[in-house]
Amino acid sequence: MQQEEADRIRSEHEISIIAGANVPKPCPTFEHTSFPSYLLDAIAAAGFQKPTPIQLQGWPIALSGRDMIGIAETGSGKTLAFLLPGIVHINAQPYL
């Protein structure tokens, strides 16, 4: 994705990047994420059609290991924006 496309998506979804350099580009669809197939299958089974604004920008930031302060309305998908990258990270760890 080119920077112009990332900027257009952010503008379209009213996403503001206040600070930070080299912020990861948004993931406008679930297929653009690096989520494993078991997670994509669960997302589809739950009936989700597309990521919400907090998710489409939050997932690439969280998956890159960077910090983020995300502000969005109640019911906007903040929990999944935080939780799904956490599940990916946990499942990538070796068993104890």
Short mmCIF file of C-alpha atoms in Angstrom, two decimals:
data_model
loop_
_atom_site.label_atom_id
_atom_site.label_comp_id
_atom_site.label_asym_id
_atom_site.label_seq_id
_atom_site.Cartn_x
_atom_site.Cartn_y
_atom_site.Cartn_z
CA MET A 1 0.00 0.00 0.00
CA GLN A 2 1.33 3.40 -0.98
CA GLN A 3 1.44 6.24 1.56
CA GLU A 4 -1.22 8.17 -0.39
CA GLU A 5 -3.64 5.24 -0.04
CA ALA A 6 -2.89 4.96 3.70
CA ASP A 7 -3.53 8.69 4.11
CA ARG A 8 -6.81 8.42 2.17
CA ILE A 9 -8.02 5.53 4.35
CA ARG A 10 -7.11 7.41 7.53
CA SER A 11 -8.91 10.54 6.30
CA GLU A 12 -11.97 8.54 5.22
CA HIS A 13 -12.22 6.98 8.69
CA GLU A 14 -11.29 10.16 10.60
CA ILE A 15 -8.11 8.59 12.01
CA SER A 16 -5.60 11.08 13.40
CA ILE A 17 -1.96 10.22 13.98
CA ILE A 18 -0.80 12.75 16.57
CA ALA A 19 2.81 11.65 17.03
CA GLY A 20 5.21 8.98 15.92
CA ALA A 21 7.39 8.24 12.96
CA ASN A 22 6.95 5.43 10.46
CA VAL A 23 3.48 4.56 11.75
CA PRO A 24 2.35 1.24 10.23
CA LYS A 25 -0.19 1.58 7.45
CA PRO A 26 -3.82 0.64 8.17
CA CYS A 27 -5.32 -2.76 7.31
CA PRO A 28 -8.58 -1.93 5.49
CA THR A 29 -9.71 -5.59 5.37
CA PHE A 30 -9.22 -8.63 7.56
CA GLU A 31 -7.22 -10.20 4.74
CA HIS A 32 -4.66 -7.36 4.99
CA THR A 33 -3.84 -8.36 8.57
CA SER A 34 -1.23 -10.95 9.41
CA PHE A 35 -3.70 -12.86 11.56
CA PRO A 36 -3.45 -16.66 11.33
CA SER A 37 -6.23 -18.56 9.57
CA TYR A 38 -7.80 -19.80 12.83
CA LEU A 39 -8.35 -16.18 13.87
CA LEU A 40 -9.67 -15.11 10.46
CA ASP A 41 -12.07 -18.09 10.54
CA ALA A 42 -13.33 -17.04 13.99
CA ILE A 43 -13.81 -13.44 12.79
CA ALA A 44 -15.82 -14.66 9.79
CA ALA A 45 -17.87 -17.05 11.96
CA ALA A 46 -18.73 -14.15 14.27
CA GLY A 47 -20.15 -12.29 11.28
CA PHE A 48 -17.75 -9.36 11.14
CA GLN A 49 -17.64 -7.81 7.66
CA LYS A 50 -14.75 -5.35 7.93
CA PRO A 51 -12.52 -3.81 10.59
CA THR A 52 -13.69 -0.70 12.41
CA PRO A 53 -11.48 2.41 12.26
CA ILE A 54 -9.82 1.69 15.63
CA GLN A 55 -9.12 -1.86 14.48
CA LEU A 56 -7.83 -1.11 11.00
CA GLN A 57 -5.20 1.26 12.39
CA GLY A 58 -4.73 -0.32 15.82
CA TRP A 59 -3.95 -3.86 14.66
CA PRO A 60 -0.89 -3.01 12.57
CA ILE A 61 0.47 -0.83 15.36
CA ALA A 62 -0.07 -3.50 18.03
CA LEU A 63 1.27 -6.29 15.82
CA SER A 64 4.42 -4.27 15.20
CA GLY A 65 5.03 -4.10 18.97
CA ARG A 66 4.57 -0.36 19.20
CA ASP A 67 2.68 1.61 21.83
CA MET A 68 -0.57 3.33 20.98
CA ILE A 69 -3.20 5.42 22.69
CA GLY A 70 -6.45 4.78 20.84
CA ILE A 71 -9.54 6.85 21.53
CA ALA A 72 -12.86 5.69 20.12
CA GLU A 73 -16.52 5.54 21.10
CA THR A 74 -18.08 2.76 23.13
CA GLY A 75 -18.98 -0.15 20.87
CA SER A 76 -16.40 0.79 18.25
CA GLY A 77 -14.30 -2.37 18.59
CA LYS A 78 -11.56 -1.25 20.97
CA THR A 79 -11.56 -4.57 22.82
CA LEU A 80 -10.87 -6.58 19.66
CA ALA A 81 -8.36 -3.94 18.55
CA PHE A 82 -6.36 -4.80 21.68
CA LEU A 83 -7.26 -8.46 22.21
CA LEU A 84 -6.66 -10.06 18.81
CA PRO A 85 -3.00 -8.98 18.50
CA GLY A 86 -2.56 -10.21 22.08
CA ILE A 87 -3.90 -13.64 21.13
CA VAL A 88 -1.53 -13.78 18.17
CA HIS A 89 1.40 -12.86 20.42
CA ILE A 90 0.47 -15.38 23.12
CA ASN A 91 0.03 -18.21 20.63
CA ALA A 92 3.45 -17.45 19.13
CA GLN A 93 5.16 -18.11 22.48
CA PRO A 94 6.77 -21.48 23.22
CA TYR A 95 4.92 -23.76 25.59
CA LEU A 96 6.22 -23.78 29.15
#
